[in-house]
Short mmCIF file of C-alpha atoms in Angstrom, two decimals:
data_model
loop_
_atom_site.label_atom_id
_atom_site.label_comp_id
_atom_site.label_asym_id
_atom_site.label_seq_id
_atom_site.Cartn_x
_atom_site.Cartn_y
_atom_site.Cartn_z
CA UNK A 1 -304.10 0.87 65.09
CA UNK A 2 -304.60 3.09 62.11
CA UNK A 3 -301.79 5.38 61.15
CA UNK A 4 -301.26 8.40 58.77
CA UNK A 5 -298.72 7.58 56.41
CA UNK A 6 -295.73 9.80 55.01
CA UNK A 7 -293.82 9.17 51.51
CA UNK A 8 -290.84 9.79 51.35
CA UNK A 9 -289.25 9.99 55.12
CA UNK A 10 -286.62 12.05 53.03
CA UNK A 11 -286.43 14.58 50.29
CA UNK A 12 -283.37 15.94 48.83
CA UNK A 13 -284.09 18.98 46.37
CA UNK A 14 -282.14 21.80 44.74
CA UNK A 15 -283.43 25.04 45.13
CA UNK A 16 -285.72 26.12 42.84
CA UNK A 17 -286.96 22.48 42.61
CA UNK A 18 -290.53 21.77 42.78
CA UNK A 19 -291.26 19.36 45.11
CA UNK A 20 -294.61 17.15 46.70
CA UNK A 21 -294.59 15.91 50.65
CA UNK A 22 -297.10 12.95 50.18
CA UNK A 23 -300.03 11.76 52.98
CA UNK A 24 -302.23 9.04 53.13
CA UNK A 25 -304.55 10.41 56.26
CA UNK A 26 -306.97 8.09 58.42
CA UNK A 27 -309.59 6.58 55.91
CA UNK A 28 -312.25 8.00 58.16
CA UNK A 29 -310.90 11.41 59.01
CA UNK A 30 -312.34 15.11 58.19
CA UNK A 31 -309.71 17.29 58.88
CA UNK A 32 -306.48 17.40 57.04
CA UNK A 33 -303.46 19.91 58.31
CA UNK A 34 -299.42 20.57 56.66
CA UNK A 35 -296.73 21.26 60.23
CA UNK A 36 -293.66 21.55 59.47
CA UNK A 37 -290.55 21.98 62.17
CA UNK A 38 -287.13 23.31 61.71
CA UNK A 39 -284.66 21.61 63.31
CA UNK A 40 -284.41 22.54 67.09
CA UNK A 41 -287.55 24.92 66.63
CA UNK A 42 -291.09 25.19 66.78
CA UNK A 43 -293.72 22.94 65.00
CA UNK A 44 -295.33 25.34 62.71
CA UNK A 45 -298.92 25.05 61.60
CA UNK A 46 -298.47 25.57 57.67
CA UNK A 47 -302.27 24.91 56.64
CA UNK A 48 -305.82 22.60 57.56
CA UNK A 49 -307.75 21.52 54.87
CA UNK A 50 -311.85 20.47 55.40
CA UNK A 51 -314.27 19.65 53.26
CA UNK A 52 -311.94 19.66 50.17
CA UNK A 53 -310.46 23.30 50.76
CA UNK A 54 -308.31 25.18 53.07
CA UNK A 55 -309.69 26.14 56.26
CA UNK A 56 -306.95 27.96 57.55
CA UNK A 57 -303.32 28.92 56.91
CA UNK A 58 -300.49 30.72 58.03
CA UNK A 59 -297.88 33.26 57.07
CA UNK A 60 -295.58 30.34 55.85
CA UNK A 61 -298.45 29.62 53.46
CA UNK A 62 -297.47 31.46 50.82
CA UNK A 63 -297.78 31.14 47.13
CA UNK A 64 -295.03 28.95 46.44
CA UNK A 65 -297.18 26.01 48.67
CA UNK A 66 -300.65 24.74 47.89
CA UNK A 67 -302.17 21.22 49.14
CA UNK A 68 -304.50 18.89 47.23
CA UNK A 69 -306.74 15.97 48.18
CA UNK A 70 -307.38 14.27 44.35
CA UNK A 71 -308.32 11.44 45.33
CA UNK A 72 -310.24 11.15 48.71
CA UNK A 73 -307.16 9.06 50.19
CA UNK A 74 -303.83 11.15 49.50
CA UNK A 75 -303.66 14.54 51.02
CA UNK A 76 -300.20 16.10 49.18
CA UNK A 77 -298.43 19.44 50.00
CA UNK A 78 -296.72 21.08 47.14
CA UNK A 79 -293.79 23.58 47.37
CA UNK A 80 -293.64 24.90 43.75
CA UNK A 81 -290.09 26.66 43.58
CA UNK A 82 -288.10 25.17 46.73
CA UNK A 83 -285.71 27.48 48.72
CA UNK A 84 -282.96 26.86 51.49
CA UNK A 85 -285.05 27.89 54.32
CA UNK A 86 -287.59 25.45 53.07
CA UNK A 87 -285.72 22.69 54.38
CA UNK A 88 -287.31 21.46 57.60
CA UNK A 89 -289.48 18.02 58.86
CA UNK A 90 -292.76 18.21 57.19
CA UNK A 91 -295.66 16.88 59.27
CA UNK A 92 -299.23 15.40 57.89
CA UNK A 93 -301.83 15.11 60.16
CA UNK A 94 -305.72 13.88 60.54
CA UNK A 95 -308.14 14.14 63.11
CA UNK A 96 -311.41 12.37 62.94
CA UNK A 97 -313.81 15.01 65.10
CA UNK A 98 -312.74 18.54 65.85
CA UNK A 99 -310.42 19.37 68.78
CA UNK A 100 -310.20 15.50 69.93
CA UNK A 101 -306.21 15.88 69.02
CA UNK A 102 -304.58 14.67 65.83
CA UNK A 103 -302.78 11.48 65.00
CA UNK A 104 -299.51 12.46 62.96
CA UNK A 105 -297.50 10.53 60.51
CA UNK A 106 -293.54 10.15 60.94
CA UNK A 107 -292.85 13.33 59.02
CA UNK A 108 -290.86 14.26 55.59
CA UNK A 109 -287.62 15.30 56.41
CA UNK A 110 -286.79 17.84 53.03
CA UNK A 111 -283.28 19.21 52.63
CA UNK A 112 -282.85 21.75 49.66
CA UNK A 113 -279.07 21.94 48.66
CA UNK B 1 -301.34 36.33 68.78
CA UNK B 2 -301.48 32.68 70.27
CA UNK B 3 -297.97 31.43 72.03
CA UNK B 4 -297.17 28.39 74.05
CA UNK B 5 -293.90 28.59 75.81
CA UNK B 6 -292.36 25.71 77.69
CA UNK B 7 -289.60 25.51 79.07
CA UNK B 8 -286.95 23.40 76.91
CA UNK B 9 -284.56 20.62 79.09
CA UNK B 10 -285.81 18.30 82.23
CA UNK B 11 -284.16 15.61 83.77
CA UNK B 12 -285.19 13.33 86.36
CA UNK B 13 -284.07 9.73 88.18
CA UNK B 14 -285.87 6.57 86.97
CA UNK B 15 -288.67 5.92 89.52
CA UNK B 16 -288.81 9.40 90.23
CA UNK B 17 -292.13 12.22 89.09
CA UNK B 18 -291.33 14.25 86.58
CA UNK B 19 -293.65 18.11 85.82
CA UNK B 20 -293.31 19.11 82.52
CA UNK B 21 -294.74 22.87 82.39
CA UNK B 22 -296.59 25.41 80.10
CA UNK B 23 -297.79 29.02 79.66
CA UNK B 24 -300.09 29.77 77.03
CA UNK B 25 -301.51 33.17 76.12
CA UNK B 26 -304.84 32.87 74.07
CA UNK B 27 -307.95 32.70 77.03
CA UNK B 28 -310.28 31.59 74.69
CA UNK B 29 -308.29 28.13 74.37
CA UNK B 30 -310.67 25.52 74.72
CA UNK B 31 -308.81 22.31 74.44
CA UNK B 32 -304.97 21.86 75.61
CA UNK B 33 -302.94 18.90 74.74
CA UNK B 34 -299.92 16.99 75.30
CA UNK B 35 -297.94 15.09 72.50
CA UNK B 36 -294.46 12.82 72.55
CA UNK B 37 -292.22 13.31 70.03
CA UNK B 38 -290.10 10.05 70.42
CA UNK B 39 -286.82 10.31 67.96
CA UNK B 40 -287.11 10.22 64.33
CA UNK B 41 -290.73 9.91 64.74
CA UNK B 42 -294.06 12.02 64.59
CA UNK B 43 -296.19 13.65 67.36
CA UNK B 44 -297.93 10.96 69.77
CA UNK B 45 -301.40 12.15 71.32
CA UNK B 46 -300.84 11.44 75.02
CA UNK B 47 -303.97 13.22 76.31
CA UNK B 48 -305.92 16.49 76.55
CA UNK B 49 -307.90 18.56 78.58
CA UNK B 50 -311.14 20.49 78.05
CA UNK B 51 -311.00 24.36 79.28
CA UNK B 52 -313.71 23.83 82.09
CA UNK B 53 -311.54 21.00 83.78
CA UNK B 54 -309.24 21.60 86.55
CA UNK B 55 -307.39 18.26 86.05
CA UNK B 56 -307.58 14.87 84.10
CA UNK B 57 -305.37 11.56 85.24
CA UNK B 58 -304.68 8.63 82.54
CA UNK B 59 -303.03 6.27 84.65
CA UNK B 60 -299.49 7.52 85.09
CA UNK B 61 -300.23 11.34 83.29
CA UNK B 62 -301.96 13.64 85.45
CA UNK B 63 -302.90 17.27 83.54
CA UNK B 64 -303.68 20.34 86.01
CA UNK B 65 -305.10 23.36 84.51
CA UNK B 66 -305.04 26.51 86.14
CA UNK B 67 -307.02 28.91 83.81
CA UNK B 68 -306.88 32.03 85.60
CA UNK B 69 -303.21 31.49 85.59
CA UNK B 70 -303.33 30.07 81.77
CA UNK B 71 -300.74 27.64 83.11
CA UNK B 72 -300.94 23.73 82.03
CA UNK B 73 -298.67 20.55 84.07
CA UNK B 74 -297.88 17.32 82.98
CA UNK B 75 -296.69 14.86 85.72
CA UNK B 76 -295.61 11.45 84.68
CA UNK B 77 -295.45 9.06 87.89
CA UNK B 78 -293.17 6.45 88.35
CA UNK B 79 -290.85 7.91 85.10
CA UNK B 80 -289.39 5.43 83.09
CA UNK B 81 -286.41 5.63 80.65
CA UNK B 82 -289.03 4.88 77.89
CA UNK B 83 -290.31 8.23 78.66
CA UNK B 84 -287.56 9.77 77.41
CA UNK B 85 -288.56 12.07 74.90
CA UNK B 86 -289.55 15.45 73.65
CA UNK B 87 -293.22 16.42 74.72
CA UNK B 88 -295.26 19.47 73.47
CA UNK B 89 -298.03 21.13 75.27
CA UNK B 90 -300.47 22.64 72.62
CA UNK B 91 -303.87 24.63 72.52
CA UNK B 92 -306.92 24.87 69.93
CA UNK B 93 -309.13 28.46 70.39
CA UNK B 94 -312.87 28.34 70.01
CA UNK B 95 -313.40 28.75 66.46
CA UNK B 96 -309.96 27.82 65.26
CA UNK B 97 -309.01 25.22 62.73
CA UNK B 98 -304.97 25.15 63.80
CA UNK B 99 -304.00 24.18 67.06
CA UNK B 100 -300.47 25.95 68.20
CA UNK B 101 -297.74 23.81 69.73
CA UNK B 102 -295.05 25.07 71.92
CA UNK B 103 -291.37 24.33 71.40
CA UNK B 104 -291.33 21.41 73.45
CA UNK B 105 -289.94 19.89 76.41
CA UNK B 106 -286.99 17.33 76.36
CA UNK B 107 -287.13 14.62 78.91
CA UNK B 108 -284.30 13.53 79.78
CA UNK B 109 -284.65 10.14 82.21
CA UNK B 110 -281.60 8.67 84.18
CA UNK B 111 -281.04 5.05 85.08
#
């Protein structure tokens, strides 16, 4: 079955550090999206990407994050200047038609020290 | 804005039904879903239901909506200790390109 791929399963960063969560989506997917949960919280929508830009994104989107597709096959998020409260799992996911549910990879687990 | 609460612990016997619950707040949510978050792993589609359905069954999963209520169930039959696990309830609104996920619910299955 086809999967969404995640490299590295874990990322250990000092603050300030700029770091990229890597994705290799579902070759035939559209829609591209950055979650990212805290440890005993919420999973947090971070940003979707369609038709090579950003769709939507949220508060947690801020400067210090953008997202690239350079290739047609990876799909990276980049945190430019890490901080503490950056640390968290980091979650890539594709869906192939709108609103049929996504198919996640295993997640980036990023620890700033 | 858009919230999905669940409600976070549930434990049930092996054999027995478990009802994992949800409350969302956005009525123009036109797709729900539930996903299983197995350890050290990503989000699993299990299912999901269109707005204009009442209920959907996948063999042991059964999904009632009750829109007026903007509540959402998911009963596993027969609960195994394989489906032990954390499991999200999440929504998409018409027009939106994010779909919000609630805390989630851990499953907790005894032998």
């Amino acid at each position: 079955e086809p999967e969404v791929t995640q490299t590295p399963s874990h990322q250990v960063t000092q603050m300030g550090q700029e770091v990229i969560l890597r994705c290799v989506p579902i070759s035939n997917h559209l829609y591209f999206y950055w979650y990212r949960q805290i440890l005993g919280q919420k999973v947090e929508f971070l940003v979707s990407f369609y038709n090579n830009e950003i769709s939507e994104k949220s508060e947690i989107f801020d400067d210090q994050f953008s997202v690239e597709r350079p290739d047609g096959s990876n799909f990276t998020l980049k945190i430019r200047s890490t901080k503490l409260e950056d640390s968290a799992m980091y979650f890539c996911a594709s869906e192939g038609q709108s609103n049929y549910g996504y198919t996640f990879g295993s997640g980036t687990r990023l620890t700033v020290v | 804005g858009e919230d999905v609460e669940q409600s976070l612990f549930l434990s049930v016997r092996e054999g027995d039904s478990s009802v994992i619950n949800c409350t969302y707040t956005d009525s123009s949510s036109t797709y729900l879903y539930w996903y299983k978050q197995e350890p050290g792993a990503g989000l699993q589609l299990l299912t999901y239901i269109f707005s204009n359905m009442d209920m959907k069954q996948d063999q042991r999963l059964t999904v009632l909506l009750n829109k007026k209520d903007k509540h959402l169930s998911l009963r596993i039959a027969d609960t195994q200790t394989g489906d032990s696990a954390i499991y999200f309830c999440a929504e998409i609104y018409t027009g939106g390109f994010k779909t919000i996920f609630g805390a989630g619910t851990r499953l907790f299955v005894k032998a």
